[in-house]
XYZ file of C-alpha atoms in Angstrom:
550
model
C 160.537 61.930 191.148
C 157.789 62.904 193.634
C 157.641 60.459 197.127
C 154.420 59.266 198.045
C 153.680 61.398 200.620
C 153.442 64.769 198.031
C 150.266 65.374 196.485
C 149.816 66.237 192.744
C 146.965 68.958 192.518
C 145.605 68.414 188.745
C 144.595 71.491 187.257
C 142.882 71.019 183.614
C 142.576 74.139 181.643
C 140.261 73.815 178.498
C 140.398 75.917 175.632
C 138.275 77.380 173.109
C 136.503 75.440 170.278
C 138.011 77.211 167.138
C 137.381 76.046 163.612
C 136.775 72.350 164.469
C 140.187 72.603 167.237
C 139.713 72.204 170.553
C 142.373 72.966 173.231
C 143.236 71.408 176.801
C 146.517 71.391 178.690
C 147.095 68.965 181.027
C 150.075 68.721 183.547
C 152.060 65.849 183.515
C 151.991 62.972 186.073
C 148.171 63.573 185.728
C 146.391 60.277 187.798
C 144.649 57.728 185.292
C 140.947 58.533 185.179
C 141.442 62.539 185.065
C 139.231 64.086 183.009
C 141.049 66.241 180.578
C 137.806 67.619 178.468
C 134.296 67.385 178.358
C 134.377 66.429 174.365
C 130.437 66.451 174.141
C 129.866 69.781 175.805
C 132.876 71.034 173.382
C 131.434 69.377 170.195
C 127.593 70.110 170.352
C 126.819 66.865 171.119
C 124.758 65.035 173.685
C 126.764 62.330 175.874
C 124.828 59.493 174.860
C 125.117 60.386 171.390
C 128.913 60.512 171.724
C 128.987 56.771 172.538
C 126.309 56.000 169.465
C 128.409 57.829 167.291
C 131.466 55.787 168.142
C 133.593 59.228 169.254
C 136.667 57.965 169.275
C 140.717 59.409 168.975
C 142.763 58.216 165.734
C 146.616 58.203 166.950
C 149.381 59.280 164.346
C 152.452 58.004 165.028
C 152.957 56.581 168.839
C 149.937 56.500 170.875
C 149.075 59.668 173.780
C 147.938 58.354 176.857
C 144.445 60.006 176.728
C 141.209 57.997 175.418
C 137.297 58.684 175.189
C 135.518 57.872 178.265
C 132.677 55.688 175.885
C 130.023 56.083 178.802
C 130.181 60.042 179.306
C 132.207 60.848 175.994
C 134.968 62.594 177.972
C 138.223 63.051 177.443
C 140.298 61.306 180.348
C 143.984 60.007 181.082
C 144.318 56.883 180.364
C 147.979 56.098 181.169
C 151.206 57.704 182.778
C 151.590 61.217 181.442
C 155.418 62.162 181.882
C 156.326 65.315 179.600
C 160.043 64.892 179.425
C 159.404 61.127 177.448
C 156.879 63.026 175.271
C 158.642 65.962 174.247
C 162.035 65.943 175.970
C 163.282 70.210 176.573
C 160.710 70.879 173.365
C 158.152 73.666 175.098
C 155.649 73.584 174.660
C 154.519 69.990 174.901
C 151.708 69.766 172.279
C 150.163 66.202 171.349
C 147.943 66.315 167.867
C 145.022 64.047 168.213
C 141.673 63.655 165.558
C 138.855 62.925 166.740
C 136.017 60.951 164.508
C 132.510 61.501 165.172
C 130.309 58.957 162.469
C 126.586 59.018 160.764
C 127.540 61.631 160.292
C 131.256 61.287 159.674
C 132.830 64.524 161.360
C 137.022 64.883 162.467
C 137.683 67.818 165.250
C 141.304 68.371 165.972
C 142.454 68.303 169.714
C 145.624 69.617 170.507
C 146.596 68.719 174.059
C 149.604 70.302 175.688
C 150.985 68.322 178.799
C 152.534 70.883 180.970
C 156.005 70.570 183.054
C 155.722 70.409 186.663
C 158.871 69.866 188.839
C 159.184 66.254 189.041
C 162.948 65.737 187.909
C 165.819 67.056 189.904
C 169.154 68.332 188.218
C 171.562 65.972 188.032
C 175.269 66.438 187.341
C 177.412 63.898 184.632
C 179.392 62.591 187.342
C 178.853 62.548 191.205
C 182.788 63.273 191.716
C 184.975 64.968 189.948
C 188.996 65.321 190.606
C 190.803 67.991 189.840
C 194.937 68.182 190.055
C 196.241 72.155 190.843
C 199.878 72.465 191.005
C 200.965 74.347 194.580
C 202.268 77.951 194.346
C 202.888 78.015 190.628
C 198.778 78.238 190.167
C 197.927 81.871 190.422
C 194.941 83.330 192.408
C 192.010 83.643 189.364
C 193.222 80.740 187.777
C 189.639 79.048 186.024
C 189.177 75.286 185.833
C 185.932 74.820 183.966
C 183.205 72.441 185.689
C 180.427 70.303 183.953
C 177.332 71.379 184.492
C 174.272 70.130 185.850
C 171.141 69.161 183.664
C 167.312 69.386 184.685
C 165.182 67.220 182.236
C 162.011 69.513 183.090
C 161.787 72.856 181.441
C 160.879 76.369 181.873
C 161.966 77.648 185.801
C 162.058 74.121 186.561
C 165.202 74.069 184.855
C 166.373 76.849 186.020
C 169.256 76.642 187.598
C 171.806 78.289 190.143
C 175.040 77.294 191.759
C 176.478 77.102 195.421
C 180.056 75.874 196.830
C 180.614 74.774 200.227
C 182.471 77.398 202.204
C 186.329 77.023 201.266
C 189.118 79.958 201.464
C 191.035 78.829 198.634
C 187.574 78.461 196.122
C 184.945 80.333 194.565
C 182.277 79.717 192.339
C 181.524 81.773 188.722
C 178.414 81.647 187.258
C 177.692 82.653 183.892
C 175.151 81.591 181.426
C 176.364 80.874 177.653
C 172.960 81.139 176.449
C 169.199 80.659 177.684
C 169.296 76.756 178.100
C 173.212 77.000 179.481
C 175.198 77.803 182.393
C 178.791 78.352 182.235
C 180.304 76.939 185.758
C 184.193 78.362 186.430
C 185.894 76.910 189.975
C 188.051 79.798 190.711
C 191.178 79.960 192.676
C 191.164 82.722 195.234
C 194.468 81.893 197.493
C 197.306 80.165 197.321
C 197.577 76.653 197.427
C 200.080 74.499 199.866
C 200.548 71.065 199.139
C 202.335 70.684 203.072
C 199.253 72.161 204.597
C 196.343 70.602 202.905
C 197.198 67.769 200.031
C 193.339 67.422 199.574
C 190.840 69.978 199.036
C 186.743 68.588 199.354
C 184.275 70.465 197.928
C 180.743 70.255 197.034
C 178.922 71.887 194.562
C 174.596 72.211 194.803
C 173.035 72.845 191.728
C 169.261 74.316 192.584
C 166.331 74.371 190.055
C 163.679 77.046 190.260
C 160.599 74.803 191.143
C 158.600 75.459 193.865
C 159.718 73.405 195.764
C 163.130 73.422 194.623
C 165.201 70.193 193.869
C 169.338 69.868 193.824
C 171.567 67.669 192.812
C 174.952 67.866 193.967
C 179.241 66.750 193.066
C 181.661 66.288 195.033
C 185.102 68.179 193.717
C 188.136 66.303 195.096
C 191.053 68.782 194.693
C 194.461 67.295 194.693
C 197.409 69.805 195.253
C 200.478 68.901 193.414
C 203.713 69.574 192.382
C 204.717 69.883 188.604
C 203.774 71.346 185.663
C 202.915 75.008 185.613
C 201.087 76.156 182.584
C 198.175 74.060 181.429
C 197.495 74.082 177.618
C 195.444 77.130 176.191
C 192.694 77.249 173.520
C 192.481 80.832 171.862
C 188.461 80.402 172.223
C 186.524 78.950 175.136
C 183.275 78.033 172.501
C 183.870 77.340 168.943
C 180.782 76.903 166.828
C 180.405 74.911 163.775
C 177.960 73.499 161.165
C 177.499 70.521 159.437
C 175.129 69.530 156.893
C 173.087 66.053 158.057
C 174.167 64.261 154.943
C 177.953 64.410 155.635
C 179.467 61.454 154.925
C 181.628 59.354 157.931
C 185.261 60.494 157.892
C 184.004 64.267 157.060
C 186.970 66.886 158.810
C 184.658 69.621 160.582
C 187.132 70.763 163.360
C 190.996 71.511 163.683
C 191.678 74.046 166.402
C 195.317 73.018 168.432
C 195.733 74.419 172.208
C 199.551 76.091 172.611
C 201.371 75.286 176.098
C 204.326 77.465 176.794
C 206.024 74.789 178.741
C 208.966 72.863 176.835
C 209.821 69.399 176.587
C 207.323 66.860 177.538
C 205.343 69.261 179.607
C 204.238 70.893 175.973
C 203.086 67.633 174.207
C 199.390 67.743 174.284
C 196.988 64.823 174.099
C 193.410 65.771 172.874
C 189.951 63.963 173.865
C 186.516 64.645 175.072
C 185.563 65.272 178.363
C 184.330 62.800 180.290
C 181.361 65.368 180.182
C 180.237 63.833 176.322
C 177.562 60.785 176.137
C 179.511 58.131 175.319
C 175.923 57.678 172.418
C 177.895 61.003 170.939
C 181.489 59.864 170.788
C 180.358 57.068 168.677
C 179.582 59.736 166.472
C 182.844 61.453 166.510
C 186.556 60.859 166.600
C 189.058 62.762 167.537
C 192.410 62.749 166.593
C 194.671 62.653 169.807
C 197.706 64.381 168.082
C 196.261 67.235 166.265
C 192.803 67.585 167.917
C 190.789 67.079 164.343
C 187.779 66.164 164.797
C 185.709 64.090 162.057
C 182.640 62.071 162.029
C 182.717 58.530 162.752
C 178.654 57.945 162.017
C 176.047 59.281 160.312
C 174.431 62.467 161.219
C 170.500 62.975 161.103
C 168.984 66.030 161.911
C 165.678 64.408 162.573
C 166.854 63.449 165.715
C 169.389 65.880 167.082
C 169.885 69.050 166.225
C 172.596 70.019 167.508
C 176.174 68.251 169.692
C 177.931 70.220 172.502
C 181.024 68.550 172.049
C 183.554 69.397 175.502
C 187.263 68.817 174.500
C 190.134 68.123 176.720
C 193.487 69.250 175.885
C 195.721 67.562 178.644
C 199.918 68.318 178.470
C 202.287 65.462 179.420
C 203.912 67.084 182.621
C 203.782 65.384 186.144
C 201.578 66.147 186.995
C 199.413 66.157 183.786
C 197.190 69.937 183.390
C 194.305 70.684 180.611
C 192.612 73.202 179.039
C 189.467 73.163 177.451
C 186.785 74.264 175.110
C 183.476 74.093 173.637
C 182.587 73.068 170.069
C 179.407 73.544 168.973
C 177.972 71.714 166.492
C 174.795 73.141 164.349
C 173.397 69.882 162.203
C 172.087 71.767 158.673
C 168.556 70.025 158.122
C 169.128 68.357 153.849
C 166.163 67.057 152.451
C 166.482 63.452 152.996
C 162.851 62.519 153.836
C 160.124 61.794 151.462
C 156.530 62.940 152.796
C 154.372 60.647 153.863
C 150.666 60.324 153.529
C 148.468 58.150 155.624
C 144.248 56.863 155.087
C 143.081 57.815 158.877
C 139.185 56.808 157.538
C 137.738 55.584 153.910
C 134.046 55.624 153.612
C 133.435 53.781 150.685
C 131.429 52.309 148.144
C 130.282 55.790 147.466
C 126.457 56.530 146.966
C 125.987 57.647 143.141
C 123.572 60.279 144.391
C 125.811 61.641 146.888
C 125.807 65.421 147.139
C 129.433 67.512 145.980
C 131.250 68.135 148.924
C 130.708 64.521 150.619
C 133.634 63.825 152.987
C 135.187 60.355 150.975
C 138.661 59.956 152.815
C 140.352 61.741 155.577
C 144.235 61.334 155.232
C 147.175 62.673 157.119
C 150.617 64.197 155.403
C 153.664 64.686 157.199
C 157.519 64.837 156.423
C 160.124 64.836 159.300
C 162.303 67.986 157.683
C 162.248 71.024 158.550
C 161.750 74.641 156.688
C 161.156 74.091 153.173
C 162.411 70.692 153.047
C 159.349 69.927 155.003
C 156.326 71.807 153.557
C 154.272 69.542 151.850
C 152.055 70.571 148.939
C 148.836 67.915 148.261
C 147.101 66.862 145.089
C 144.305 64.505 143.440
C 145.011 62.437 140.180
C 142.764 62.315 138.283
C 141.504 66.335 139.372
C 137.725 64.691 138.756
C 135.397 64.205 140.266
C 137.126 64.423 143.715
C 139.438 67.140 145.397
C 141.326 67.715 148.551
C 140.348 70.407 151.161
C 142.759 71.001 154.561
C 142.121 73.234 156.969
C 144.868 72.318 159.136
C 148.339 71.703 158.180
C 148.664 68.282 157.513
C 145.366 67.019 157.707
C 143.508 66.293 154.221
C 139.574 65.408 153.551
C 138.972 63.392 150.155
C 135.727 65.203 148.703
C 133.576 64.821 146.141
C 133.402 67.723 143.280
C 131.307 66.573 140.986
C 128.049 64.288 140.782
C 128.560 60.659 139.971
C 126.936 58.311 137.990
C 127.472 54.591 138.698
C 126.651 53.508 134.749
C 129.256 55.565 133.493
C 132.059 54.733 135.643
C 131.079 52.258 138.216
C 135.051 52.307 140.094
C 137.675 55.193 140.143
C 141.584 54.560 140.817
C 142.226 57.719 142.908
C 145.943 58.733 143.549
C 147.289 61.562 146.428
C 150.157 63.074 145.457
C 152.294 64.580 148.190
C 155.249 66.612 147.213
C 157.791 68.857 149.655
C 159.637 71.932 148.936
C 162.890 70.878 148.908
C 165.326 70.904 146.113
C 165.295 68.673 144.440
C 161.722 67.502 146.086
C 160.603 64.875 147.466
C 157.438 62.590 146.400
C 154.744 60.222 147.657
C 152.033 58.669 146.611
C 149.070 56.618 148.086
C 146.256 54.923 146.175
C 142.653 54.679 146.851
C 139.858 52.739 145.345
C 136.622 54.001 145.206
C 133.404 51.861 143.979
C 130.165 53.578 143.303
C 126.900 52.440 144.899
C 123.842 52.069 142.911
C 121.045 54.177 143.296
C 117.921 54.054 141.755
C 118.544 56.589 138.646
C 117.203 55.074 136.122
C 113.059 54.047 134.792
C 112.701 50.665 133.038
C 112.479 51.548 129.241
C 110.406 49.224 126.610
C 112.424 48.403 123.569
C 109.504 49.779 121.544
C 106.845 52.005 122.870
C 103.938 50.680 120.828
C 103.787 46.556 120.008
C 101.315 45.898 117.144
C 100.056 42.464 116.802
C 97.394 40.264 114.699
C 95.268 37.146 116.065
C 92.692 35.251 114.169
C 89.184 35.326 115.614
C 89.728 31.558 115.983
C 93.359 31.469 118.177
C 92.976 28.903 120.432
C 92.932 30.027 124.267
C 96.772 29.864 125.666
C 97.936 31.877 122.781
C 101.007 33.935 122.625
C 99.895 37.172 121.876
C 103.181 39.345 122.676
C 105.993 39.422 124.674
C 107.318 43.042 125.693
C 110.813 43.694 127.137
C 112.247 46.596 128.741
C 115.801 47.000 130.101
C 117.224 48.918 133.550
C 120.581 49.917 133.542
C 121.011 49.880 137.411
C 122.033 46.893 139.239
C 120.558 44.584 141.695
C 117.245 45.021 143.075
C 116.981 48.700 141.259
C 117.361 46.619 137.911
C 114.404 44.018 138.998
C 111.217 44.466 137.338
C 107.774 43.741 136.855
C 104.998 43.825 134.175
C 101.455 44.934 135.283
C 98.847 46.014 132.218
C 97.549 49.214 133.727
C 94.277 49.435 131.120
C 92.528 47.938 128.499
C 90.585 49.835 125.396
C 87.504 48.110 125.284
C 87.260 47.100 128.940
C 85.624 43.629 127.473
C 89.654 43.039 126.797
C 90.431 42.904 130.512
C 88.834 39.157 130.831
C 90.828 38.197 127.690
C 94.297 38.821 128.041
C 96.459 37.488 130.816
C 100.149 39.309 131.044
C 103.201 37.299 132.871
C 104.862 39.902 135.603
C 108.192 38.282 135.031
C 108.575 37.223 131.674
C 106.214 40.311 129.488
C 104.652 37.423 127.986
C 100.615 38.347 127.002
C 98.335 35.224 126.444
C 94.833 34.565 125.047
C 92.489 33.134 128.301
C 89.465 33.642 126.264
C 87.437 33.950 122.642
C 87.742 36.611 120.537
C 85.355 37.344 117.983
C 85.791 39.978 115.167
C 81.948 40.437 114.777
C 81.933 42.020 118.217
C 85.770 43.934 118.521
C 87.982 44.516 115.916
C 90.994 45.591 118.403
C 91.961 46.054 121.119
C 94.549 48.514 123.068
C 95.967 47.537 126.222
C 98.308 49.715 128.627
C 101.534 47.966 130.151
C 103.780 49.436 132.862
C 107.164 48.567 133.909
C 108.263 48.968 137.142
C 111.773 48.572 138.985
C 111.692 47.335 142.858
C 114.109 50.477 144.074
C 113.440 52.944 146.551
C 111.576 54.942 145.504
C 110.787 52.740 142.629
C 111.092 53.812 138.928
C 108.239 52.970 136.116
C 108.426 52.771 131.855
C 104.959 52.264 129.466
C 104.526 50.710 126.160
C 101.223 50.184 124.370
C 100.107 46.451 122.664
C 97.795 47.281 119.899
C 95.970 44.086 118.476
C 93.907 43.643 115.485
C 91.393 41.138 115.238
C 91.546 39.035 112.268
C 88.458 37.673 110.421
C 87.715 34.254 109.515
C 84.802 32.414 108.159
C 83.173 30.984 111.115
């Protein structure tokens, strides 16, 4: 780790706005308060805005350690930053964030990649290692393989080379086994005597390639003895395997015996790991220590590792004891033994009825921890009406509406997502939504009969029920409240006669009709809804004037 006297220069690099993605990189170690990305000035939005709009970051999974700044809307560092946690040797380090924007409701994707600087130094499985060489009977170019050193950053901060103190006897070979690997020989160049020097100290520096660089180093404690002259041999220094993740414990993967040409007890050979395996990974495995089979002792998953490097010993029984060794590689085979999984990141419901097709419902999130096939996930909507699913990045879903509602034909829809991977056989999920409808104002009040004809004697007594109209609304709550209000009256004179209840539709008599001066009357009634905007019906109340003898 860096001492307090180095300073961290923070360099923030944004990227371009593409399709609703935005880009930063950030480097790890970054100080709390660094301002990663200027999410306004990306989005199109004004900074005070932002903060009314509730901008905010919905995690997946465990939580980044970046927020929104809710005063200037920027994105900033809110916690320790450290790339190897994150990501471990995975390059690059990319963390998938969503942010929301509401009123209206908007998701931008951020993908923020936390670059490695050279804050870890390499660091050896063991600060001392001995090593017993027989005198004489070890040739010059005799090879005694060495652990190597590990660097947790990545990149040409783990880059590594190899020095040995200055020794006559010694030298160091180098070679690298693959991109991520160095193969590390100690080499005998002269003759060793046991009378002259019975302890040989050496120390081996492992450098990374940061600027500056950081070592690690191990101390080789050579002890020069007499005995047994030919260590046991393996016929390959790497072996490589592969092993589906669904093996069962007890499963045989390896058999591969070392030959010693010595005789008698110097040829019995005892097999283990090197000291060089986590002791995590040989709880995984067991090895026989007669016949060097190796079988698994736990279950595998490739989820979480890949791949084992598993260094065996083969040691002979002489006095003193010598080994061989070799690699086995172990490749975990990825089996589809993980369902997807499908997540609600934001629900916006009730629904209006009048909401336009292509209204943004639900925004969900589908993932599945395979690999390949096993973990491409295909989504769909049950029933296909009147919503669909739209992604425009993998793994990210928007709920949408397809087709116009209307609240008094179904008033509540049982939505499933079905999630389904490409493994065989697949794998399912399934996630539920329920989605009311809010009323809108959609419907006019309409009279159960558009013309009401009535008959009153000349005499009817003032207070008289003349008619009661009714009309229905089938919207709900205030769209579905109504009043009555007669709009016009055929003779005028009718006006000062009639007096119509706004609640009830009831018409009553409030003065004297008389046949000798109108026969009828017509009068104009309107029904009308208290939505916004409200929503009117009309019936007409034709009444006929009776005659009596008066």
């Amino acid at each position: 780790r860096w001492g307090p006297a180095v300073r961290l220069v923070v360099l923030v690099q944004t990227w371009a706005l593409v399709s609703g993605q935005v880009r930063y990189s950030v480097p790890e170690e970054a100080k709390v308060g660094t301002v990663v990305g200027r999410l306004p000035q990306e989005l199109g939005v004004e900074a005070g805005d932002a903060e009314a709009r509730r901008l905010r970051v919905v995690w997946q999974g465990r939580r980044a350690s970046v927020e929104v700044s809710g005063a200037s809307g920027a994105l900033v560092v809110s916690s320790r930053l450290d790339r190897e946690e994150l990501c471990g040797k995975s390059a690059p380090c990319s963390l998938r964030l969503e942010l929301l924007l509401e009123r209206p409701l908007r998701v931008f994707h951020v993908e923020l990649e936390v670059t490695d600087i050279n804050d870890n130094a390499p660091l050896f499985p063991a600060a001392r290692k001995n090593i017993s060489i027989a005198e004489f009977t070890t040739l010059p170019g005799s090879r005694f393989p060495l652990e190597g050193a590990s660097d947790a950053d990545i990149g040409a901060n783990a880059q590594l080379s190899y020095t040995l103190s200055p020794s006559e006897h010694f030298r160091l070979e180098v070679k690298n086994k693959d991109e991520n690997k160095n193969s590390i020989v100690l080499i005998l160049t002269k003759p060793l005597d046991r009378e002259t020097v019975p302890v040989h100290r050496l120390v081996v520096t492992a450098s990374d390639g940061g600027r500056p660089s950081l070592t690690g180093t191990m101390e080789l404690v050579i002890t020069v003895l007499d005995a047994n002259d030919n260590a046991p041999q393996f016929n390959q220094s790497v072996y490589k395997v592969q092993l589906p993740e669904n093996a069962a414990p007890g499963t045989v993967f390896f058999q591969q015996t070392a030959t010693d040409e010595d005789e008698g007890i110097n040829h019995e050979i005892h097999y283990s790991f090197s000291d060089s395996v986590p002791a995590r990974v040989q709880n995984l495995f067991v090895i026989d220590t007669k016949s060097g089979e190796i079988r698994t002792a736990g279950e595998l998953d490739y989820e979480d590792v890949h791949s084992y490097d598993l260094e065996v010993e083969a040691r002979d029984k002489g006095t003193p004891p010598l080994s061989g060794h070799c690699s086995v590689e172990l490749e975990v085979l990825d089996v589809n033994d993980n369902a997807p999984e499908v997540w609600v990141t934001s629900l916006s419901v009730p629904v209006p009825e009048d909401a336009s097709v292509g209204t943004v419902v639900a925004l969900l999130s589908v993932s599945d921890r395979d690999s390949g096939a096993n973990g491409r996930v295909q989504c769909s909507v049950w029933p296909t009406s009147p919503f669909g699913l739209e992604s425009r990045f993998a793994g990210s879903y928007s709920l949408v509406l397809r087709e116009a509602l209307d609240r008094e034909r179904v008033s509540e829809y049982e939505v499933e997502v079905r999630a389904e991977d490409g493994g065989k056989p697949s794998l399912r999920a399934r996630r539920g939504l329920v989605i009311s409808v809010l009323d809108a104002n959609d419907n006019a009040p309409q009279f159960n009969q558009s013309v009401y004809k009535v008959q009153l004697p000349e005499n009817a007594p003032e207070g008289t029920l003349v008619v009661r109209v009714n009309a229905t609304d089938p919207d709900i709550g205030s769209n579905n409240e109504m009043k009555f209000t007669a709009i016009n009256t055929f003779p005028p004179v009718g006006l000062n006669l009639f007096i119509l209840n706004s609640q009830t539709g009831e018409m009553r008599l409030t003065g004297a009709l008389d046949f000798e001066d109108v026969r009828s009357f017509e009068i104009q009634i309107e029904a009308t809804d208290k939505g916004t905007p409200p929503l009117s019906g009309h019936c007409k109340v034709v009444l006929e004037v009776l005659d009596v003898n008066d």
